[in-house]
Coordinates of C-alpha atoms and ligand atoms in Angstrom, one line a residue:
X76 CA 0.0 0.0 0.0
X77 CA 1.3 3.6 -1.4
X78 CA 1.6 6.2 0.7
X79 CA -0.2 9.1 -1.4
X80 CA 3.4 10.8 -2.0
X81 CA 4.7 7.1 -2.9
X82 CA 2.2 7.0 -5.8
X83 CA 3.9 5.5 -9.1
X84 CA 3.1 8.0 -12.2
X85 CA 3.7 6.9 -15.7
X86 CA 2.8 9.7 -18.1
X87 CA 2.2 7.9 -21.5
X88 CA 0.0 10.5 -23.0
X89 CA 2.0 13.9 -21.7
X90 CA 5.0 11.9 -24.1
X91 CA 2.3 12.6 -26.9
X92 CA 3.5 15.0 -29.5
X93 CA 2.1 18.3 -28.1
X94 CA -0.6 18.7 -30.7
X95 CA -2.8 15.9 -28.4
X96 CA -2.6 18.1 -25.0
X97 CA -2.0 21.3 -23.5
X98 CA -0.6 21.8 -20.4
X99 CA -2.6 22.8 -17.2
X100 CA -2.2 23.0 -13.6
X101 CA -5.7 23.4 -11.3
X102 CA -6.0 26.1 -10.4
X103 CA -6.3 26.4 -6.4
X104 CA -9.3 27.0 -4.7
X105 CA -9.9 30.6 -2.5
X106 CA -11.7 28.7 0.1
X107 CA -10.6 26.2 2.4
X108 CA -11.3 22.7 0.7
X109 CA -12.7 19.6 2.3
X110 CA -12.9 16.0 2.0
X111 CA -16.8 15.1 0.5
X112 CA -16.4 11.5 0.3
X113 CA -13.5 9.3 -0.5
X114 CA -14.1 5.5 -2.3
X115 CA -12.0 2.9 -0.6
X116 CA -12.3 0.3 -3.1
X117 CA -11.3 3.0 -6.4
X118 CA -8.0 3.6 -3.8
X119 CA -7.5 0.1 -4.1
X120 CA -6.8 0.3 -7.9
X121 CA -4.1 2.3 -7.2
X122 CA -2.4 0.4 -4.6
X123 CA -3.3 3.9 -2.0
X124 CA -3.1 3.0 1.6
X125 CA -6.7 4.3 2.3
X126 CA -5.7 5.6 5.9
X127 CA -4.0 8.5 3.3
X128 CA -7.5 10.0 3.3
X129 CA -7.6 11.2 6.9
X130 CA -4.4 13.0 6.5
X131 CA -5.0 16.9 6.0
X132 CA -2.7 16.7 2.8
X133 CA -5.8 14.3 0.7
X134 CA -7.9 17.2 0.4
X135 CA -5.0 19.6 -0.8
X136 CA -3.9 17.2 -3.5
X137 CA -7.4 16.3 -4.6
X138 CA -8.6 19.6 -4.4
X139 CA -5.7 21.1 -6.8
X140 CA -3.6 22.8 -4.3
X141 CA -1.1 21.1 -4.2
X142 CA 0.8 18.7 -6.8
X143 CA 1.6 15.2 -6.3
X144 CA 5.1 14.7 -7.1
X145 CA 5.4 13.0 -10.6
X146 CA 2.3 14.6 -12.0
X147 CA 2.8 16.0 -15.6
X148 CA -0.8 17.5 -16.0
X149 CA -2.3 18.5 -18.6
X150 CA -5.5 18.9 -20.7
X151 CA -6.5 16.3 -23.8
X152 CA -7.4 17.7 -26.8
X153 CA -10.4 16.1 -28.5
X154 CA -13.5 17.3 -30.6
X155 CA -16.9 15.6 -31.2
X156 CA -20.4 15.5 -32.9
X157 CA -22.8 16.9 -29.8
X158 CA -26.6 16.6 -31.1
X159 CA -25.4 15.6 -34.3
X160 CA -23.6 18.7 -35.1
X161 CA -19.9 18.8 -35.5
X162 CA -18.2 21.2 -32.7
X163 CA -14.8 21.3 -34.4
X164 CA -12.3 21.7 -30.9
X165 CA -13.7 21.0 -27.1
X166 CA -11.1 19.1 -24.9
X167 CA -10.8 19.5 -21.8
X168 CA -12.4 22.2 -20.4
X169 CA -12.6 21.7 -16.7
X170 CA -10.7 18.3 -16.3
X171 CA -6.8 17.7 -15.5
X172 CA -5.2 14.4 -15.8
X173 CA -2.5 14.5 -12.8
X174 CA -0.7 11.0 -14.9
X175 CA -1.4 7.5 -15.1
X176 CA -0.7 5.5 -11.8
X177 CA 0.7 2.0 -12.6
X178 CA -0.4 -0.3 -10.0
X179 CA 1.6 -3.5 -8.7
X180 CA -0.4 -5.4 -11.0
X181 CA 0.5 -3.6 -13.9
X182 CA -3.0 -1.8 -14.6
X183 CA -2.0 1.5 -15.4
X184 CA -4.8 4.5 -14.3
X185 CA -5.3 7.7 -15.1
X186 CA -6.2 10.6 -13.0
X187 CA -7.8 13.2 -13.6
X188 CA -9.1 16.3 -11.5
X189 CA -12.4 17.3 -12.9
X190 CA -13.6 20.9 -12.0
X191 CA -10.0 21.7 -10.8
X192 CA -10.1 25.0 -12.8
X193 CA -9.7 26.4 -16.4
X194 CA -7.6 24.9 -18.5
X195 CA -6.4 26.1 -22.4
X196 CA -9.8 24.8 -23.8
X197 CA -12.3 26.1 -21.3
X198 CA -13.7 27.9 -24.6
X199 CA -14.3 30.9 -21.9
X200 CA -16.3 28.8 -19.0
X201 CA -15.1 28.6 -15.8
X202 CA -13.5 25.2 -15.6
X203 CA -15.6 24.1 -12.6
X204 CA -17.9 21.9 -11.4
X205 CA -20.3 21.9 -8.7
X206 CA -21.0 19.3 -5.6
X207 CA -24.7 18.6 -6.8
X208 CA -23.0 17.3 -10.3
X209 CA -20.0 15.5 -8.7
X210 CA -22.1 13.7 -6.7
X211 CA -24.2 12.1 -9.1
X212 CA -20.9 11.6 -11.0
X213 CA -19.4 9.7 -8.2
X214 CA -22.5 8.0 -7.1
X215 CA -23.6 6.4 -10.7
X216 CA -19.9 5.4 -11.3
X217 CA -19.6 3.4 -8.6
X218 CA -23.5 1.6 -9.0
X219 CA -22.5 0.9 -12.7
X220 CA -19.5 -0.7 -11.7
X221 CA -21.2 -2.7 -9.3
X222 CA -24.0 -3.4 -11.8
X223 CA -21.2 -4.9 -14.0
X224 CA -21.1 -2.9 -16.1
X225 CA -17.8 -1.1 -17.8
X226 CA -17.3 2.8 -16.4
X227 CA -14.9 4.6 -15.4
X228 CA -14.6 4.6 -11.7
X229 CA -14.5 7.8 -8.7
X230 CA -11.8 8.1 -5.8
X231 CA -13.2 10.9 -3.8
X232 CA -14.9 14.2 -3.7
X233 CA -13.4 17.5 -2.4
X234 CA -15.2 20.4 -2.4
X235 CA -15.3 24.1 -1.0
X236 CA -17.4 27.0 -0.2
X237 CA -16.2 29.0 -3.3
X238 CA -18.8 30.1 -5.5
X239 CA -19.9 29.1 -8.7
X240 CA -22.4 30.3 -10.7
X241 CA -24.9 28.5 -12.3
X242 CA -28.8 28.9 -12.9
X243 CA -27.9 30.0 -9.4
X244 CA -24.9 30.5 -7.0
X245 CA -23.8 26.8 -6.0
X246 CA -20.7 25.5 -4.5
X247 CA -17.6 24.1 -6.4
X248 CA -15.9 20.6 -5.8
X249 CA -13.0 18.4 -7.5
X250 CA -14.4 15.2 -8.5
X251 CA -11.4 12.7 -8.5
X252 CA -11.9 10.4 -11.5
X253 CA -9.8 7.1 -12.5
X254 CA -10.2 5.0 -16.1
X255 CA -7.6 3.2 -17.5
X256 CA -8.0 5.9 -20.5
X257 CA -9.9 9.0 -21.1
X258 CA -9.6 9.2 -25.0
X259 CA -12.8 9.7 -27.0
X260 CA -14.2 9.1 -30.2
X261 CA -13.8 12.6 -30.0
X262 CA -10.1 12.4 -29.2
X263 CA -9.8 10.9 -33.2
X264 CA -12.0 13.4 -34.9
X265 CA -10.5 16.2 -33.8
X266 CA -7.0 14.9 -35.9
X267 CA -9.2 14.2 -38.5
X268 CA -11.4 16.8 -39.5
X269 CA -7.9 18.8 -39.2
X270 CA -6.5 17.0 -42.2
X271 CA -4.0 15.5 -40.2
X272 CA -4.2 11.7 -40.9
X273 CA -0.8 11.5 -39.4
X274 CA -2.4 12.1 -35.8
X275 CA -4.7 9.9 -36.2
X276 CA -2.4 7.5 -36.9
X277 CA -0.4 8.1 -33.8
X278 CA -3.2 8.1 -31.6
X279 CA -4.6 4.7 -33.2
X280 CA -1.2 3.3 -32.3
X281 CA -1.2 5.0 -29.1
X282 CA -4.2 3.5 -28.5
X283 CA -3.9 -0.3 -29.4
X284 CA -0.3 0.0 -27.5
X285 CA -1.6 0.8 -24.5
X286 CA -5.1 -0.5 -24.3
X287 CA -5.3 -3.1 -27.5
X288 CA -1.6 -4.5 -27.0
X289 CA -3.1 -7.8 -28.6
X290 CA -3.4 -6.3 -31.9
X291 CA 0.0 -4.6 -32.1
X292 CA 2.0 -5.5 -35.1
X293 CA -1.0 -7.4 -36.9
X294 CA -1.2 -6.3 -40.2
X295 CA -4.6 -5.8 -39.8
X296 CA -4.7 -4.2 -36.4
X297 CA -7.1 -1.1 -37.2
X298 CA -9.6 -2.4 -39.2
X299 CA -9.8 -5.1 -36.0
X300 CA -9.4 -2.3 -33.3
X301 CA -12.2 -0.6 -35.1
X302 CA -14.2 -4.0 -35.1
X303 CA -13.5 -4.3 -31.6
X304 CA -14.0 -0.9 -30.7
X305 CA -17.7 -1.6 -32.5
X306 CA -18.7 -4.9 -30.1
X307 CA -17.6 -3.2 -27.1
X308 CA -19.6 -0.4 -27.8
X309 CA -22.4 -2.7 -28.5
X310 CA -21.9 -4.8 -25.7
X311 CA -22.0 -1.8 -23.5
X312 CA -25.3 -0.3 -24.5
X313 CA -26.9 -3.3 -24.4
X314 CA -25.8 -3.7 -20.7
X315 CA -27.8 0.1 -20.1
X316 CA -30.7 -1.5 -21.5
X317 CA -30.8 -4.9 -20.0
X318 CA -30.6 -2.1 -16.3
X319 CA -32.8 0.9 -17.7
X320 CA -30.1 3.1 -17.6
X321 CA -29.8 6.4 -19.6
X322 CA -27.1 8.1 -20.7
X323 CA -28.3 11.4 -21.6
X324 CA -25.9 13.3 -23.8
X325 CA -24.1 10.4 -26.2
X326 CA -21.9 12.8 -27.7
X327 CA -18.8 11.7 -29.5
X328 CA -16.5 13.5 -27.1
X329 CA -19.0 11.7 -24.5
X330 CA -17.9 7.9 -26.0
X331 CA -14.9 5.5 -24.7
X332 CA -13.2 4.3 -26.9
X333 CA -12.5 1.4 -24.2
X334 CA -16.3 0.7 -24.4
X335 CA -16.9 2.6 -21.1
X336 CA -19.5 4.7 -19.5
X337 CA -18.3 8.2 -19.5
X338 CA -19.1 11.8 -18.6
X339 CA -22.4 11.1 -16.7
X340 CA -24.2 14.6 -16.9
X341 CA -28.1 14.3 -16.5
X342 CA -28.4 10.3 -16.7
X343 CA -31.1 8.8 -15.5
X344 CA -32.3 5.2 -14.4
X345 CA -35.6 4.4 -15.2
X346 CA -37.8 4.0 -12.7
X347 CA -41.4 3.2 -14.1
X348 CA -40.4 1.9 -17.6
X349 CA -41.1 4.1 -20.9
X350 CA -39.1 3.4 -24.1
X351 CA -39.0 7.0 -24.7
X352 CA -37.1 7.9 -21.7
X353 CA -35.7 11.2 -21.8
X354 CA -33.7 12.2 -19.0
X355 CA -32.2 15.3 -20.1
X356 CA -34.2 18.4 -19.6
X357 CA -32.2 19.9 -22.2
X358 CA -32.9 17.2 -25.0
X359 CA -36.1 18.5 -26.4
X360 CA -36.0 16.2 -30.0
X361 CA -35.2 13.4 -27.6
X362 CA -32.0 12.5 -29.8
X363 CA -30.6 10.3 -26.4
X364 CA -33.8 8.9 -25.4
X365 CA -33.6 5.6 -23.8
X366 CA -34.9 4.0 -27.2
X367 CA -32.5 5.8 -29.2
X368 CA -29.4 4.7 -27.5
X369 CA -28.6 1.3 -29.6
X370 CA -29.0 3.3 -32.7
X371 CA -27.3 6.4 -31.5
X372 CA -24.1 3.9 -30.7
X373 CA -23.6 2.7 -33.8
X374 CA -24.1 6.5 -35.4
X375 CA -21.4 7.5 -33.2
X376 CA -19.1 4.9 -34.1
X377 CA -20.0 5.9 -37.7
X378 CA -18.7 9.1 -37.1
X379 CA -15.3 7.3 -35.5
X380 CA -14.7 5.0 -38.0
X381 CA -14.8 7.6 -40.8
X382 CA -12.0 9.2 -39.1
X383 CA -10.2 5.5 -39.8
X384 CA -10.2 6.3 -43.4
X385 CA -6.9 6.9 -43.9
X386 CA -5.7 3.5 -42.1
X387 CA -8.3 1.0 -43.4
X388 CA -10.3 0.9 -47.1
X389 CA -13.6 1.7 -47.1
X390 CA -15.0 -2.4 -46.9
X391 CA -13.7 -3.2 -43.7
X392 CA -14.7 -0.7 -42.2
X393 CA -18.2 -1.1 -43.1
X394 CA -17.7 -4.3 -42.3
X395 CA -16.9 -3.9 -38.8
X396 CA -19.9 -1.4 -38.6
X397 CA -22.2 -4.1 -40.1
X398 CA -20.9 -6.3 -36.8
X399 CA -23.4 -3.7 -34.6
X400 CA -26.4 -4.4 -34.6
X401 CA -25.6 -8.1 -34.7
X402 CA -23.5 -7.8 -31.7
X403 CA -26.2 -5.7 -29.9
X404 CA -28.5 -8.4 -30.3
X405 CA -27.1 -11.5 -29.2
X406 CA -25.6 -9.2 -26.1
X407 CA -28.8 -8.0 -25.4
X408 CA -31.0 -11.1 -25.9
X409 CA -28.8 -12.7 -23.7
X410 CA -29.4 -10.1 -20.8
X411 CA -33.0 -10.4 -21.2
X412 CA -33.6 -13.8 -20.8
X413 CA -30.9 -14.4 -17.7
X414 CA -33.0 -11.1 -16.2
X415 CA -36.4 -13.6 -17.0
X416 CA -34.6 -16.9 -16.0
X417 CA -34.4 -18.5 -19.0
X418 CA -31.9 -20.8 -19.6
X419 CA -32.3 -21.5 -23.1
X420 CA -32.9 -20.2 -26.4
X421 CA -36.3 -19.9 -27.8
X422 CA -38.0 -18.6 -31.0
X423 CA -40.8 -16.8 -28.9
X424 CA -38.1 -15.0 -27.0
X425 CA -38.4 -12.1 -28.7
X426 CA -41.8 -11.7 -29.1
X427 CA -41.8 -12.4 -24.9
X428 CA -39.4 -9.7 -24.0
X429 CA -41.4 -7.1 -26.2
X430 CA -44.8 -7.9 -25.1
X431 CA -43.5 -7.5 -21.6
X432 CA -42.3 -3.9 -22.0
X433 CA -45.4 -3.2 -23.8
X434 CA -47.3 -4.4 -20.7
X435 CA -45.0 -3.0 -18.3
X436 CA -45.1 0.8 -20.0
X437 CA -48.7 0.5 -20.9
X438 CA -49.2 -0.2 -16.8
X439 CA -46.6 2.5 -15.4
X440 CA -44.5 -0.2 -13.5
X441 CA -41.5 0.4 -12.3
X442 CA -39.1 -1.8 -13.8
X443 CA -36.3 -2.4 -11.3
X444 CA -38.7 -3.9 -9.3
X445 CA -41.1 -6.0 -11.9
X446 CA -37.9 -8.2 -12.2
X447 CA -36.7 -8.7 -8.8
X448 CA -40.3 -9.7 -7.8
X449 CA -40.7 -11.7 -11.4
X450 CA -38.1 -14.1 -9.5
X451 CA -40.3 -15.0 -6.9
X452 CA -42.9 -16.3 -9.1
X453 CA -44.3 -20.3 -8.9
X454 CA -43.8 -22.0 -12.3
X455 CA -46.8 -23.9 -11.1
X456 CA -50.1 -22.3 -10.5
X457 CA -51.6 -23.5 -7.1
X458 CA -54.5 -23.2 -5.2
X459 CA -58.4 -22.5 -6.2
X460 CA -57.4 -19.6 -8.5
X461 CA -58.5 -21.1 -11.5
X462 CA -55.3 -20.2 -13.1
X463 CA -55.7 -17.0 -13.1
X464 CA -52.8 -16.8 -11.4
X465 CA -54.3 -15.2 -8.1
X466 CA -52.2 -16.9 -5.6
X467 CA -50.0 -15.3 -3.1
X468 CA -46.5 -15.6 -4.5
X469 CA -47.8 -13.5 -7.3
X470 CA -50.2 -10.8 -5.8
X471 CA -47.2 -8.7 -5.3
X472 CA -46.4 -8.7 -9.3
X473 CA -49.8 -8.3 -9.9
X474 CA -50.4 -5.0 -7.8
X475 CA -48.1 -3.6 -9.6
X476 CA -50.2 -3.6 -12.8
X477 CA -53.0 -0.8 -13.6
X478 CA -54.5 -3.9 -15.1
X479 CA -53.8 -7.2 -13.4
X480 CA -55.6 -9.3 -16.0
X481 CA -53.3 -8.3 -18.6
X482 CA -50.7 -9.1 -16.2
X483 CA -52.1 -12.5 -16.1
X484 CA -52.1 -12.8 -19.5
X485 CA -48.5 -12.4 -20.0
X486 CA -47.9 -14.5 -16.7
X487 CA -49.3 -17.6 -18.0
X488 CA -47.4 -17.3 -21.0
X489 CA -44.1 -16.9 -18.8
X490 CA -44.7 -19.3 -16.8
X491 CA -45.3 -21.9 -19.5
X492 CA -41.8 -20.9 -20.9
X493 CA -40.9 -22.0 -17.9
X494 CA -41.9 -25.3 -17.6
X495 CA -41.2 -25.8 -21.3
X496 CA -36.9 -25.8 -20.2
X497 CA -38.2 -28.2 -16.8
X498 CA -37.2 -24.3 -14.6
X499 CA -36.8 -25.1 -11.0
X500 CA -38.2 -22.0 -9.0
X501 CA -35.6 -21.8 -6.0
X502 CA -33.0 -22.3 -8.8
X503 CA -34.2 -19.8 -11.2
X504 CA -34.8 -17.2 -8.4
X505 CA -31.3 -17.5 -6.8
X506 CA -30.1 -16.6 -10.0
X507 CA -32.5 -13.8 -11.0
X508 CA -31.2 -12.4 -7.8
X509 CA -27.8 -12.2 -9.2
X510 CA -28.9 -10.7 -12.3
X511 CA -31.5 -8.1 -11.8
X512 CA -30.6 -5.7 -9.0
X513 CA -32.9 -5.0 -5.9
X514 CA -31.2 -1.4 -6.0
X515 CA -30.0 1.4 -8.3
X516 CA -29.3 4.8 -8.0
X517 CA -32.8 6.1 -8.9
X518 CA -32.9 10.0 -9.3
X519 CA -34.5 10.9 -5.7
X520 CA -32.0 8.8 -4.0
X521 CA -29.5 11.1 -5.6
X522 CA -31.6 14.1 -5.0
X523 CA -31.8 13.6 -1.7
X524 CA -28.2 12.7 -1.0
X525 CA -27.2 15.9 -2.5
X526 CA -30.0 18.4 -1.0
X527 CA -28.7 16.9 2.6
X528 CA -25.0 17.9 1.0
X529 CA -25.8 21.4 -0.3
X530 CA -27.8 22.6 2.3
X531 CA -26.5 25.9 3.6
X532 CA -23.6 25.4 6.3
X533 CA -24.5 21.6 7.4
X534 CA -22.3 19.6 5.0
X535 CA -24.1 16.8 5.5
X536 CA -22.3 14.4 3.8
X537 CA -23.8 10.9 5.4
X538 CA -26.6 10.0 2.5
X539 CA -23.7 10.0 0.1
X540 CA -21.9 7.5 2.4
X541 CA -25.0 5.3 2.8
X542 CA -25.5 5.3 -1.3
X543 CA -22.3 4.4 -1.8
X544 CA -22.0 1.5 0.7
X545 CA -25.8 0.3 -0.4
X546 CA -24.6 0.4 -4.3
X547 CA -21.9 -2.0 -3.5
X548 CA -23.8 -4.5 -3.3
X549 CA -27.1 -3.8 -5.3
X550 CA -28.4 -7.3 -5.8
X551 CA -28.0 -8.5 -1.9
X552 CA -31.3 -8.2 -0.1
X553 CA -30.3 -5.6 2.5
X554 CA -33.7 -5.2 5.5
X555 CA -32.3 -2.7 6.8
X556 CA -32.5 -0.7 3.7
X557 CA -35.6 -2.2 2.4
X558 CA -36.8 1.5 1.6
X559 CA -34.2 2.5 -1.1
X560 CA -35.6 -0.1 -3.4
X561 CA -39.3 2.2 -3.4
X562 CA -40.0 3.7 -6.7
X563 CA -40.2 7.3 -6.3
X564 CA -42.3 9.2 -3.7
X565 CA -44.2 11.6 -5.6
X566 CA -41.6 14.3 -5.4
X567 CA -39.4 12.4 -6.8
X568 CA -40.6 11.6 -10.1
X569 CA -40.1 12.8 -13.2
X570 CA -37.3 15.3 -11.9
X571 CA -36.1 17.6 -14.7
X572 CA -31.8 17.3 -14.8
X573 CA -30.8 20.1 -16.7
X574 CA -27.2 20.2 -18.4
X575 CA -26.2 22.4 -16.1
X576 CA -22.9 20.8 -14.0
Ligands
AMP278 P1 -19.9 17.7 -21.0 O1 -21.2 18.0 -21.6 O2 -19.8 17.9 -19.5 O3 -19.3 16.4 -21.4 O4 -18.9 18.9 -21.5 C1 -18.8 19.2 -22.9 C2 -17.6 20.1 -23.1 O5 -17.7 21.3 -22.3 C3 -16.3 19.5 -22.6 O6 -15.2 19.9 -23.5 C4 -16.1 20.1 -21.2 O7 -14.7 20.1 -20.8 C5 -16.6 21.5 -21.4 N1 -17.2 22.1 -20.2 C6 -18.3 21.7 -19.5 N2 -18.5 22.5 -18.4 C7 -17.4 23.3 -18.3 C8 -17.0 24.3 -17.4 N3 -17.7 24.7 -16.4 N4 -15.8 25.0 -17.7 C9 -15.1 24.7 -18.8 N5 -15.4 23.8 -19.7 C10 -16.6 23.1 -19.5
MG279 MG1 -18.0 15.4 -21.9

């Protein structure tokens, strides 16, 4: 374990050719900083004694104040398509990669400070962030990681009383954020659209070294790095739709090109399921609603693999786009039946799953919980209900349902499914359980977190503590916490997050 001074740094991308960066230090905060939160288990990646946190220093180097030694920092340069129009230079703005920290295993991390001040590509804003947007940042990391499902990951939260102006005056804080890379699609385009195909060759290379180091010196490596690039991509989304989770701005510049979930800004889990989700205020055609993600994937990796071009013909790299939607679909149908139990493969599948999320819009449920309770259900009617399935181990799905008889209806289908692959219920539910969560970081659990955060002088940071430690483990039943599985208290639905962060 690495004393925070002890910390190995390994700057790959400040030994870029300085067209990819721009150097930037953080800029130091006016007001005293303190420590918000800090994640144990993201320390662990990088080998950090957590004890480090209680030492006054943790909140001056995550905060910006003071430099670790060995950081080179800087700001990456990188453009993107943001609601389908091209925005020819964005980088950075507010975020600072300190270096990448090599861990005893060999992993290497960066990290990056974001809203540590203005940096070269700030494009006149003020290079911060405030504590509201940090801690949904930090929170929905963590759950997705948890969830399984590729992200990059949070090590703490420091924040401070200075001001920052917003739709009103809010506080600022430093959101501490690790991935084993930060480059975009973005991060390509930008190269691109400059007429500089030799860039783009270097950051391919770049790239495949460090993060695709099975396809280095493969005669063939990009068109496969864009073919794996594609799957990933597809493998990813899939995994937000199997949870009912929404992104909310899929901009290039907002797109891994490890396949990771980046940049959360006004995401949103679904709570009662609608396939036109829209959790961005700000997203008024609905381009990122939670329908629209699949197809806005593969547009997105339209726009990277254009900027391949020069390195690969024109037939691969159609080809490797043509292995989308393919990829999407066996990913996702495989999601879909381990959330329903199923074990094996059927032709009715399909029709199944969409009749379900018919049913399940068409009824307002909520759908983290349809599927947690789904497991509980009897293959076997019993009882005098006439098979109307009326019995106790299903009254709970049923009350969920505007219309119970319809409920039935689709019940009696599933459950014949079921007995169709011989399904043993104790089995099937012990594996459910492992598959669809019991909780996820719905938007009033966040909103409440952070109004007990921001509220004037108490810096009360414990609901952010008990997220974080409940999202750990979100498919354990825990009684305790039985309440932060509840869909929404009336409050708490359909709450508007604006782009503002
Ligand atoms: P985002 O929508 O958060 O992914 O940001 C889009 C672009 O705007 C990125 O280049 C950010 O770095 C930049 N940006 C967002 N907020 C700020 C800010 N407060 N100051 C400077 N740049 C920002
Ligand atoms: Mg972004």
């Amino acid at each position: 374990m690495h004393k925070l001074t002890e910390l190995q740094f390994d700057n790959t991308y400040a030994r870029l050719p300085a067209a990819f960066h721009a150097q930037a230090a953080p800029t130091p905060f006016r007001r005293e900083p303190y420590l918000v939160s800090f994640n144990a288990a993201a320390a662990e990646l990088l080998d950090l004694d957590p004890d480090e946190a209680g030492r006054a220093e943790f909140v001056e180097y995550f905060s910006g104040n003071k430099i670790l030694p060995g950081v080179e920092s800087l700001a990456m340069l990188y453009a993107g398509h943001q609601f389908g129009h091209y925005v020819p230079q964005l980088g950075d703005g507010r975020a600072i990669l300190l270096g990448e920290v090599r861990n005893k295993a060999g992993a290497k991390w960066d990290v990056q400070l974001k809203g540590a001040g203005p940096t070269p590509f700030s494009r006149g804003f003020d290079g911060r962030a405030v504590l509201r947007s940090t801690i949904r940042e930090y929170l929905c990391s963590e759950a997705l990681h948890n969830l399984g499902i590729q992200t990059t990951r949070a090590l703490c939260i420091v924040g401070s009383d200075e001001p920052v102006r917003r739709e009103t005056i809010e506080t600022a804080a430093v959101l501490t954020r690790l991935s084993p890379s930060h480059v975009r699609f973005g991060t390509f385009e930008v190269f691109h659209y400059r007429g500089q195909p030799e860039r783009v060759r270097e950051l391919a290379d770049y790239v495949i070294a460090n993060h695709y180091p099975e396809l280095e010196g493969d005669q063939d490596r990009y068109e496969r790095f864009l073919r794996e690039v594609v799957l990933r991509t597809a493998r990813l989304i899939a995994r937000w739709q199997a949870v009912g989770f929404a992104h909310g701005v899929m901009n290039t510049d907002n797109m891994s090109i490890l396949g990771l979930t980046i940049d959360y800004g006004p995401f949103g889990f679904m709570d009662d399921y609608r396939a036109n989700f829209v959790c961005n205020h700000s997203d008024h055609g609905g381009r990122y609603a939670f329908n629209q993600q699949p197809a806005i994937g593969l547009w997105n990796l339209s726009c990277l693999a254009e900027t391949l071009l020069s390195l690969i013909e024109r037939e691969p790299a159609v080809a490797a786009l043509d292995a989308y939607q393919p990829a999407f679909a066996e990913s996702y149908g495989e999601l879909m039946r381990s959330k329903l139990g199923w074990r094996e493969r059927r032709q009715e599948d399909a029709e199944l799953i969409l009749s379900l999320l018919e049913l399940l819009e068409a009824n307002g449920v909520d759908y983290t919980n349809f599927f947690r309770r789904l497991g509980d259900l009897k293959s076997e009617t019993h009882g005098d209900d006439g098979g109307n399935g009326d019995s106790d181990n299903d009254a709970s799905l049923r009350d969920m349902f505007i219309d119970p008889a319809a409920c039935d209806v689709w019940t009696a289908r599933y459950r014949e499914r079921l007995r169709a692959e011989a399904s043993v219920d104790d089995e099937r539910r012990q594996r459910m359980n492992l598959t669809n969560p019991k909780f996820v970081l719905r938007n009033y659990l966040a909103q409440d977190a952070i109004t007990k955060a921001t509220a004037a002088r108490q810096r009360d940071f414990t609901e952010i503590e008990r997220l974080l430690e409940l999202l750990r483990r979100p498919f354990d039943e825990q009684p305790s916490m039985e309440r932060y599985a509840a869909a929404p208290p009336e409050w708490g639905r359909r709450i508007a997050v604006s782009c503002s962060s």
